[in-house]
Short mmCIF file of C-alpha atoms and ligand atoms in Angstrom, two decimals:
data_model
loop_
_atom_site.label_atom_id
_atom_site.label_comp_id
_atom_site.label_asym_id
_atom_site.label_seq_id
_atom_site.Cartn_x
_atom_site.Cartn_y
_atom_site.Cartn_z
CA MET A 746 92.54 -92.78 -46.33
CA THR A 747 92.80 -89.67 -44.26
CA GLU A 748 90.75 -86.49 -45.43
CA VAL A 749 92.45 -82.99 -45.37
CA LEU A 750 90.23 -80.63 -43.68
CA VAL A 751 92.52 -77.47 -44.49
CA GLU A 752 94.51 -76.89 -47.55
CA VAL A 753 96.49 -73.31 -47.67
CA ASP A 754 98.32 -72.70 -51.11
CA ASP A 755 100.69 -70.00 -51.24
CA LEU A 756 99.18 -67.82 -48.45
CA LYS A 757 100.46 -64.11 -48.33
CA VAL A 758 99.60 -61.39 -45.56
CA HIS A 759 101.52 -58.20 -46.73
CA PHE A 760 100.90 -55.34 -44.18
CA PRO A 761 101.52 -52.06 -45.81
CA ILE A 762 103.92 -49.60 -44.13
CA LYS A 763 102.41 -45.99 -44.31
CA ARG A 764 103.86 -42.46 -43.93
CA GLY A 765 103.14 -39.28 -44.42
CA ALA A 766 101.00 -36.61 -41.99
CA PHE A 767 97.78 -38.81 -42.74
CA PHE A 768 99.34 -41.99 -43.20
CA ASP A 769 98.29 -41.81 -46.68
CA ARG A 770 101.59 -42.90 -48.34
CA VAL A 771 102.64 -46.50 -48.24
CA VAL A 772 106.34 -46.52 -48.48
CA GLY A 773 106.62 -50.61 -48.24
CA HIS A 774 105.43 -53.82 -46.81
CA VAL A 775 105.73 -56.01 -43.68
CA LYS A 776 105.77 -59.54 -45.53
CA ALA A 777 104.24 -61.28 -42.38
CA VAL A 778 103.40 -64.33 -44.41
CA ASP A 779 104.95 -64.68 -47.69
CA GLY A 780 103.74 -67.87 -49.51
CA VAL A 781 102.93 -70.34 -47.19
CA SER A 782 101.32 -73.96 -48.49
CA LEU A 783 100.29 -76.67 -45.87
CA ARG A 784 97.70 -79.11 -45.45
CA ILE A 785 96.14 -80.31 -42.23
CA GLU A 786 94.28 -83.68 -41.89
CA LYS A 787 90.76 -84.22 -40.16
CA GLY A 788 91.34 -85.22 -36.61
CA LYS A 789 95.19 -84.50 -36.74
CA THR A 790 97.49 -81.62 -34.94
CA TYR A 791 99.25 -79.49 -37.00
CA GLY A 792 102.15 -77.64 -34.81
CA LEU A 793 103.89 -74.52 -36.26
CA VAL A 794 106.60 -73.63 -34.31
CA GLY A 795 109.18 -70.46 -34.71
CA GLU A 796 110.61 -67.29 -33.07
CA SER A 797 108.38 -64.99 -32.07
CA GLY A 798 107.77 -62.36 -35.08
CA CYS A 799 108.32 -65.08 -37.88
CA GLY A 800 104.43 -64.65 -38.79
CA LYS A 801 103.01 -67.79 -37.29
CA SER A 802 100.22 -65.83 -35.48
CA THR A 803 99.43 -64.07 -38.68
CA LEU A 804 98.94 -67.16 -40.32
CA GLY A 805 96.71 -68.48 -38.05
CA ARG A 806 94.41 -65.65 -38.24
CA ALA A 807 94.69 -65.54 -42.08
CA LEU A 808 93.71 -69.25 -41.98
CA LEU A 809 90.60 -68.43 -40.11
CA GLN A 810 90.26 -64.95 -41.95
CA LEU A 811 90.58 -63.05 -39.12
CA THR A 812 93.07 -61.08 -41.00
CA LYS A 813 92.35 -60.46 -44.59
CA PRO A 814 95.27 -62.41 -46.97
CA THR A 815 96.87 -60.26 -49.27
CA GLY A 816 97.14 -63.40 -51.43
CA GLY A 817 97.16 -67.11 -51.87
CA THR A 818 93.83 -69.32 -50.83
CA VAL A 819 92.60 -71.30 -47.81
CA ASN A 820 90.32 -73.99 -48.52
CA PHE A 821 88.54 -75.53 -45.72
CA ASP A 822 86.57 -78.29 -46.17
CA GLY A 823 85.77 -78.06 -49.44
CA THR A 824 85.03 -74.66 -49.29
CA GLU A 825 87.28 -71.45 -50.48
CA LEU A 826 87.37 -69.02 -47.54
CA THR A 827 89.32 -66.14 -49.03
CA THR A 828 86.45 -65.43 -51.83
CA LEU A 829 83.35 -66.09 -49.55
CA PRO A 830 80.86 -63.56 -48.88
CA THR A 831 81.05 -62.14 -45.72
CA LYS A 832 77.59 -63.61 -44.70
CA GLN A 833 78.59 -67.29 -45.45
CA LEU A 834 81.79 -66.64 -43.85
CA ARG A 835 80.08 -65.90 -40.74
CA SER A 836 78.00 -69.00 -40.38
CA MET A 837 81.22 -70.85 -41.47
CA ARG A 838 82.90 -69.38 -38.28
CA ARG A 839 81.25 -71.71 -36.06
CA ARG A 840 82.86 -74.57 -37.51
CA MET A 841 86.54 -72.67 -37.21
CA GLN A 842 87.25 -71.64 -33.25
CA MET A 843 90.27 -69.86 -31.84
CA ILE A 844 91.83 -70.32 -28.19
CA PHE A 845 94.17 -67.12 -27.17
CA GLN A 846 97.60 -67.37 -25.30
CA ASP A 847 96.26 -64.81 -22.55
CA PRO A 848 92.90 -66.00 -21.35
CA MET A 849 92.44 -62.90 -19.10
CA SER A 850 92.74 -60.70 -22.02
CA SER A 851 90.62 -62.48 -24.22
CA LEU A 852 87.74 -62.79 -21.59
CA ASP A 853 85.33 -59.93 -21.14
CA PRO A 854 85.90 -59.12 -17.36
CA ARG A 855 82.29 -58.02 -16.96
CA GLN A 856 80.63 -61.22 -17.98
CA ASN A 857 80.21 -64.71 -16.12
CA VAL A 858 80.80 -67.95 -17.37
CA GLU A 859 77.36 -68.41 -18.54
CA SER A 860 76.98 -65.27 -20.36
CA ILE A 861 80.58 -65.86 -22.08
CA LEU A 862 79.53 -69.38 -23.39
CA THR A 863 75.90 -68.29 -24.53
CA GLU A 864 77.00 -65.66 -26.05
CA GLY A 865 78.36 -67.54 -29.11
CA LEU A 866 75.53 -69.95 -28.93
CA GLN A 867 73.07 -67.04 -29.51
CA ALA A 868 75.19 -65.60 -32.13
CA HIS A 869 75.40 -68.46 -34.25
CA GLY A 870 71.55 -69.73 -33.27
CA ILE A 871 72.48 -72.65 -31.55
CA GLY A 872 70.08 -74.12 -28.83
CA GLY A 873 66.52 -73.27 -28.82
CA ASP A 874 65.85 -71.90 -25.59
CA ARG A 875 67.50 -71.10 -22.47
CA ALA A 876 66.85 -74.26 -20.94
CA GLU A 877 68.43 -76.29 -24.11
CA ARG A 878 71.47 -73.85 -24.18
CA ARG A 879 72.00 -74.60 -20.39
CA LYS A 880 72.48 -78.16 -20.99
CA LEU A 881 74.92 -77.86 -23.76
CA ILE A 882 76.71 -75.38 -21.42
CA ALA A 883 76.66 -77.90 -18.44
CA LYS A 884 77.90 -80.61 -20.57
CA THR A 885 80.72 -78.48 -22.07
CA LEU A 886 81.82 -77.49 -18.62
CA ASP A 887 82.17 -80.91 -17.69
CA ALA A 888 83.98 -81.86 -20.89
CA VAL A 889 86.55 -79.14 -20.00
CA GLY A 890 86.70 -79.90 -16.08
CA LEU A 891 85.17 -76.94 -14.86
CA PRO A 892 82.51 -77.54 -11.95
CA GLN A 893 78.89 -76.13 -12.57
CA TRP A 894 79.34 -73.38 -9.86
CA ALA A 895 81.57 -71.74 -12.29
CA LEU A 896 78.53 -70.73 -14.54
CA SER A 897 77.56 -67.68 -11.94
CA ARG A 898 81.29 -66.65 -11.88
CA TYR A 899 83.66 -64.12 -13.20
CA PRO A 900 87.05 -64.57 -15.06
CA HIS A 901 88.94 -62.85 -12.36
CA GLU A 902 87.69 -65.40 -9.62
CA PHE A 903 89.55 -68.30 -11.53
CA SER A 904 93.31 -69.16 -11.68
CA GLY A 905 95.28 -68.80 -14.90
CA GLY A 906 94.72 -72.80 -15.53
CA GLN A 907 90.72 -72.41 -15.43
CA ARG A 908 90.58 -69.27 -17.28
CA GLN A 909 92.12 -71.33 -20.24
CA ARG A 910 89.69 -73.85 -19.52
CA ILE A 911 86.78 -71.29 -19.90
CA GLY A 912 88.44 -70.02 -22.96
CA ILE A 913 88.28 -73.79 -24.49
CA ALA A 914 84.93 -74.24 -23.26
CA ARG A 915 83.99 -70.85 -25.34
CA ALA A 916 85.71 -72.52 -28.62
CA VAL A 917 84.14 -76.11 -28.05
CA VAL A 918 80.80 -75.24 -27.05
CA LEU A 919 80.11 -74.38 -30.86
CA ASN A 920 80.73 -77.91 -31.81
CA PRO A 921 83.80 -76.59 -34.22
CA ASP A 922 85.75 -78.88 -36.31
CA LEU A 923 89.20 -76.79 -36.22
CA ILE A 924 90.55 -75.01 -33.21
CA VAL A 925 93.54 -72.88 -33.94
CA ALA A 926 95.17 -72.66 -30.46
CA ASP A 927 97.78 -69.61 -30.47
CA GLU A 928 100.43 -70.11 -27.94
CA PRO A 929 97.95 -72.06 -25.63
CA VAL A 930 99.88 -72.56 -22.71
CA SER A 931 102.38 -70.29 -22.85
CA ALA A 932 101.17 -68.07 -20.06
CA LEU A 933 100.56 -70.81 -17.64
CA ASP A 934 103.08 -72.75 -14.97
CA VAL A 935 104.68 -75.69 -16.30
CA SER A 936 102.38 -78.26 -14.31
CA ILE A 937 99.30 -76.36 -15.44
CA GLN A 938 100.57 -76.45 -19.02
CA ALA A 939 100.51 -80.52 -19.06
CA GLN A 940 96.85 -80.50 -17.49
CA VAL A 941 95.90 -78.15 -20.52
CA ILE A 942 97.73 -79.74 -23.35
CA ASN A 943 96.22 -83.35 -21.92
CA LEU A 944 92.72 -81.72 -21.84
CA LEU A 945 93.46 -80.57 -25.65
CA GLU A 946 94.20 -83.98 -26.58
CA ASP A 947 91.58 -85.32 -24.52
CA LEU A 948 89.15 -83.07 -26.76
CA GLN A 949 90.30 -84.03 -29.58
CA GLU A 950 89.86 -87.62 -29.18
CA GLU A 951 86.28 -87.24 -27.65
CA LEU A 952 85.22 -84.83 -30.55
CA GLY A 953 87.07 -85.52 -33.51
CA LEU A 954 88.57 -82.04 -33.43
CA THR A 955 91.48 -80.67 -35.75
CA TYR A 956 94.20 -78.66 -34.40
CA LEU A 957 96.67 -75.99 -35.67
CA VAL A 958 98.53 -75.31 -32.48
CA ILE A 959 100.99 -72.36 -32.60
CA ALA A 960 103.74 -72.12 -30.39
CA HIS A 961 107.18 -71.27 -29.67
CA ASP A 962 107.88 -73.91 -27.18
CA LEU A 963 109.05 -77.30 -28.73
CA ALA A 964 108.49 -79.67 -25.97
CA VAL A 965 104.65 -78.82 -26.44
CA VAL A 966 104.68 -79.02 -30.17
CA ARG A 967 106.29 -82.33 -30.32
CA HIS A 968 103.84 -83.82 -27.81
CA ILE A 969 100.95 -82.86 -29.22
CA SER A 970 101.66 -82.99 -33.09
CA ASP A 971 101.10 -84.94 -35.57
CA THR A 972 102.91 -82.85 -38.13
CA VAL A 973 105.30 -79.70 -37.45
CA GLY A 974 106.13 -76.67 -39.74
CA VAL A 975 108.90 -74.49 -38.76
CA MET A 976 108.43 -71.02 -39.62
CA TYR A 977 111.34 -68.22 -40.58
CA LEU A 978 110.45 -65.00 -41.57
CA GLY A 979 107.19 -65.40 -42.91
CA ALA A 980 107.74 -68.73 -44.69
CA LEU A 981 107.64 -72.29 -43.81
CA VAL A 982 111.53 -73.75 -44.06
CA GLU A 983 110.80 -77.33 -42.80
CA GLU A 984 107.63 -79.68 -42.26
CA ALA A 985 107.87 -83.66 -41.28
CA SER A 986 105.85 -85.69 -38.96
CA GLY A 987 106.58 -84.75 -35.33
CA ASP A 988 108.87 -87.77 -34.74
CA ASP A 989 110.85 -87.46 -38.11
CA LEU A 990 111.85 -83.63 -37.47
CA TYR A 991 112.95 -84.13 -33.78
CA GLU A 992 114.79 -87.13 -34.63
CA ARG A 993 116.23 -85.87 -38.09
CA PRO A 994 115.98 -82.03 -38.24
CA LEU A 995 117.45 -81.34 -41.79
CA HIS A 996 117.27 -77.42 -41.80
CA PRO A 997 119.89 -75.48 -40.27
CA TYR A 998 117.08 -73.45 -38.75
CA THR A 999 115.40 -76.27 -37.16
CA ARG A 1000 118.60 -77.74 -36.10
CA ALA A 1001 119.71 -74.45 -34.38
CA LEU A 1002 116.02 -74.50 -32.66
CA MET A 1003 116.69 -78.16 -31.47
CA SER A 1004 120.19 -77.33 -30.37
CA ALA A 1005 118.51 -74.86 -27.70
CA VAL A 1006 116.06 -76.97 -26.15
CA PRO A 1007 117.65 -78.42 -22.87
CA VAL A 1008 118.12 -82.23 -22.42
CA PRO A 1009 116.62 -83.53 -19.15
CA ASP A 1010 119.95 -85.43 -18.45
CA PRO A 1011 122.39 -82.95 -17.33
CA GLU A 1012 125.70 -85.15 -18.42
CA VAL A 1013 124.14 -85.41 -21.99
CA GLU A 1014 123.24 -81.58 -21.90
CA ASP A 1015 126.82 -80.42 -20.87
CA ARG A 1016 128.46 -82.66 -23.70
CA ARG A 1017 126.14 -81.59 -26.47
CA GLU A 1018 126.79 -79.06 -29.24
CA ARG A 1019 124.45 -75.55 -29.25
CA ILE A 1020 124.29 -73.87 -32.52
CA LEU A 1021 124.49 -70.34 -31.72
CA LEU A 1022 122.96 -68.03 -34.72
CA ALA A 1023 124.38 -64.86 -35.07
CA GLY A 1024 122.33 -61.57 -35.41
CA ASP A 1025 118.76 -60.90 -35.02
CA LEU A 1026 115.56 -61.97 -36.92
CA PRO A 1027 116.03 -59.58 -39.93
CA SER A 1028 113.01 -57.81 -40.61
CA PRO A 1029 110.17 -58.95 -42.51
CA ALA A 1030 109.85 -55.43 -44.17
CA ASN A 1031 112.83 -56.24 -46.04
CA PRO A 1032 114.20 -59.74 -45.97
CA PRO A 1033 117.31 -60.97 -47.01
CA SER A 1034 117.36 -62.05 -50.81
CA GLY A 1035 117.80 -65.62 -51.92
CA CYS A 1036 117.31 -67.63 -48.93
CA ARG A 1037 116.03 -65.87 -46.02
CA PHE A 1038 118.01 -67.51 -43.51
CA HIS A 1039 121.50 -66.50 -45.10
CA THR A 1040 122.46 -63.87 -43.09
CA ARG A 1041 122.17 -66.32 -40.07
CA CYS A 1042 123.05 -69.61 -41.20
CA PRO A 1043 126.29 -71.34 -40.11
CA TRP A 1044 126.08 -73.80 -43.12
CA ALA A 1045 125.55 -70.60 -45.95
CA GLN A 1046 127.65 -70.93 -49.19
CA PRO A 1047 128.90 -68.38 -51.61
CA THR A 1048 126.73 -69.66 -54.34
CA ARG A 1049 122.94 -69.85 -54.50
CA CYS A 1050 122.29 -69.45 -50.45
CA GLY A 1051 122.08 -65.23 -51.38
CA ASP A 1052 121.01 -65.35 -54.59
CA GLU A 1053 118.30 -67.86 -55.42
CA ARG A 1054 115.22 -68.66 -52.73
CA PRO A 1055 114.79 -72.19 -51.94
CA GLY A 1056 111.53 -73.64 -52.23
CA LEU A 1057 110.28 -76.59 -49.89
CA ARG A 1058 111.09 -79.85 -51.49
CA VAL A 1059 110.71 -83.56 -50.35
CA ILE A 1060 113.74 -85.07 -49.10
CA GLY A 1061 113.99 -89.09 -49.37
CA THR A 1062 110.46 -90.66 -49.79
CA GLY A 1063 108.67 -89.63 -47.41
CA THR A 1064 106.71 -86.39 -46.10
CA HIS A 1065 109.66 -84.48 -44.81
CA ARG A 1066 110.11 -81.46 -46.75
CA VAL A 1067 112.85 -78.73 -46.33
CA ALA A 1068 113.70 -75.34 -47.94
CA CYS A 1069 117.42 -75.54 -48.26
CA HIS A 1070 119.69 -75.93 -51.12
CA TRP A 1071 122.02 -78.07 -49.34
CA ALA A 1072 120.31 -80.42 -47.04
CA GLU A 1073 121.57 -83.86 -48.27
CA GLN A 1074 125.17 -82.34 -48.32
CA ILE A 1075 124.65 -81.05 -44.54
CA GLU A 1076 123.26 -84.29 -43.53
CA SER A 1077 126.04 -86.26 -44.77
CA GLY A 1078 128.49 -83.73 -43.25
CA GLU A 1079 130.06 -83.12 -46.99
CA ILE A 1080 129.23 -79.33 -45.90
CA ARG A 1081 130.26 -78.34 -42.50
CA PRO A 1082 129.09 -75.64 -40.40
CA HIS A 1083 131.42 -72.45 -40.27
CA ALA A 1084 130.73 -71.77 -36.43
CA VAL A 1085 129.10 -74.21 -34.39
CA THR A 1086 129.78 -73.41 -30.60
CA ALA A 1087 129.44 -75.93 -28.02
CA GLU A 1088 128.65 -73.14 -25.37
CA VAL A 1089 125.95 -73.73 -22.56
CA VAL A 1090 123.66 -70.98 -22.04
CA ALA A 1091 123.83 -68.93 -18.18
CA ASP A 1092 120.40 -70.32 -17.07
CA GLY A 1093 120.89 -74.18 -18.51
CA ALA A 1094 120.19 -75.96 -15.63
CA GLY A 1095 117.02 -74.11 -14.66
CA ALA A 1096 115.92 -74.61 -18.34
CA VAL A 1097 116.56 -78.27 -17.91
CA GLU A 1098 114.58 -78.75 -14.86
CA ALA A 1099 111.72 -76.80 -16.45
CA HIS A 1100 111.72 -78.83 -19.73
CA GLY A 1101 112.12 -82.31 -17.53
CA THR A 1102 109.05 -81.17 -15.56
CA LEU A 1103 106.90 -80.29 -18.22
CA ALA A 1104 107.87 -83.62 -20.13
CA ALA A 1105 107.08 -85.84 -16.85
CA ALA A 1106 103.83 -83.93 -16.21
CA LEU A 1107 102.33 -84.45 -19.61
CA GLU A 1108 102.96 -88.38 -19.23
CA THR A 1109 101.08 -88.19 -15.93
CA PRO A 1110 97.15 -88.16 -16.49
CA GLY A 1111 94.58 -86.79 -14.22
CA GLY A 1112 96.40 -84.67 -11.12
CA PRO A 1113 94.39 -81.39 -9.61
CA VAL A 1114 92.74 -78.93 -11.58
CA VAL A 1115 94.11 -75.82 -10.80
FE1 LIG B 647 121.54 -72.22 -45.16
FE2 LIG B 647 122.20 -72.00 -47.56
FE3 LIG B 647 120.48 -73.90 -46.93
FE4 LIG B 647 119.94 -71.34 -46.43
S1 LIG B 647 119.92 -72.62 -48.53
S2 LIG B 647 119.48 -72.99 -44.92
S3 LIG B 647 121.77 -70.40 -46.10
S4 LIG B 647 122.54 -73.65 -46.33
#
């Protein structure tokens, strides 16, 4: 039986909106994360997708207690983190590391690689003396595919892909159990993205790591995830195993996201329907009543959708969960969309090529380290 490493229950992160000459008047709250519950099994990858601004990065930070949650619980390997005293939380942090989107801004330009990797070891009291720490660091550089001469170099002397490897090394050298990777490849070229994703997978297998991977790119998340959660306006709207979600997206928002992913075959791409959502993402400071997606949902119904907030519920007998009142009727075609447009976006051809290249590159092991 698989063990659960992380269990998040009804997690909320609300940021106060302050006004007044001294910003001392709270006039509302931005509900960045608003009642998310999920579980991540040991040694598995949970992929979190959604538009920028949907709260996925805030959720990742709140899970690690880098941002203090407003409500809810985060249980990590049997320990409740939200009420843990600072000292214990600090020692727990070694087991929970983060990889950032932009390695250049997350690495101190004045520190060389040895100093970057030594810092964490010293902070957590790992490795007795300098020789022992150097041994650990040398092993980690090998594991992430960086040469030993990298030790004395500075971040600006490396390419984007190599810098991300340094960021991964900084996390892995501490021997963590969980890594939260926030858009780990979105700042990289497509061919380099594939190398970094393959590296994360190799490290997971070798070290038994558990991942929460946050990304807006569905191709990345599909490739790497055992379970995928789709977030919209601070809440999970659908969750399923990677294959199930991509083969049978049930929530209208997931369907819209999927329909925007280009298909490598240009003939299929030309023929398929694309669901275009009306309007922008509503403000999380003032989310719509009822189903938060009802202002943009092509399947929205006059009854229930605007009044009653749907919770996540299991559809069928498996683990596929959807927050939509009408998921079954939408799937069977009993409820038809008001407006589905088969338009192809102007830069479709370029996107197809990019998607095809990443998919192909992900299947190609090895290759030069760039
Ligand atoms: Fe659309 Fe209504 Fe389902 Fe919300 S509950 S996703 S508005 S059909």
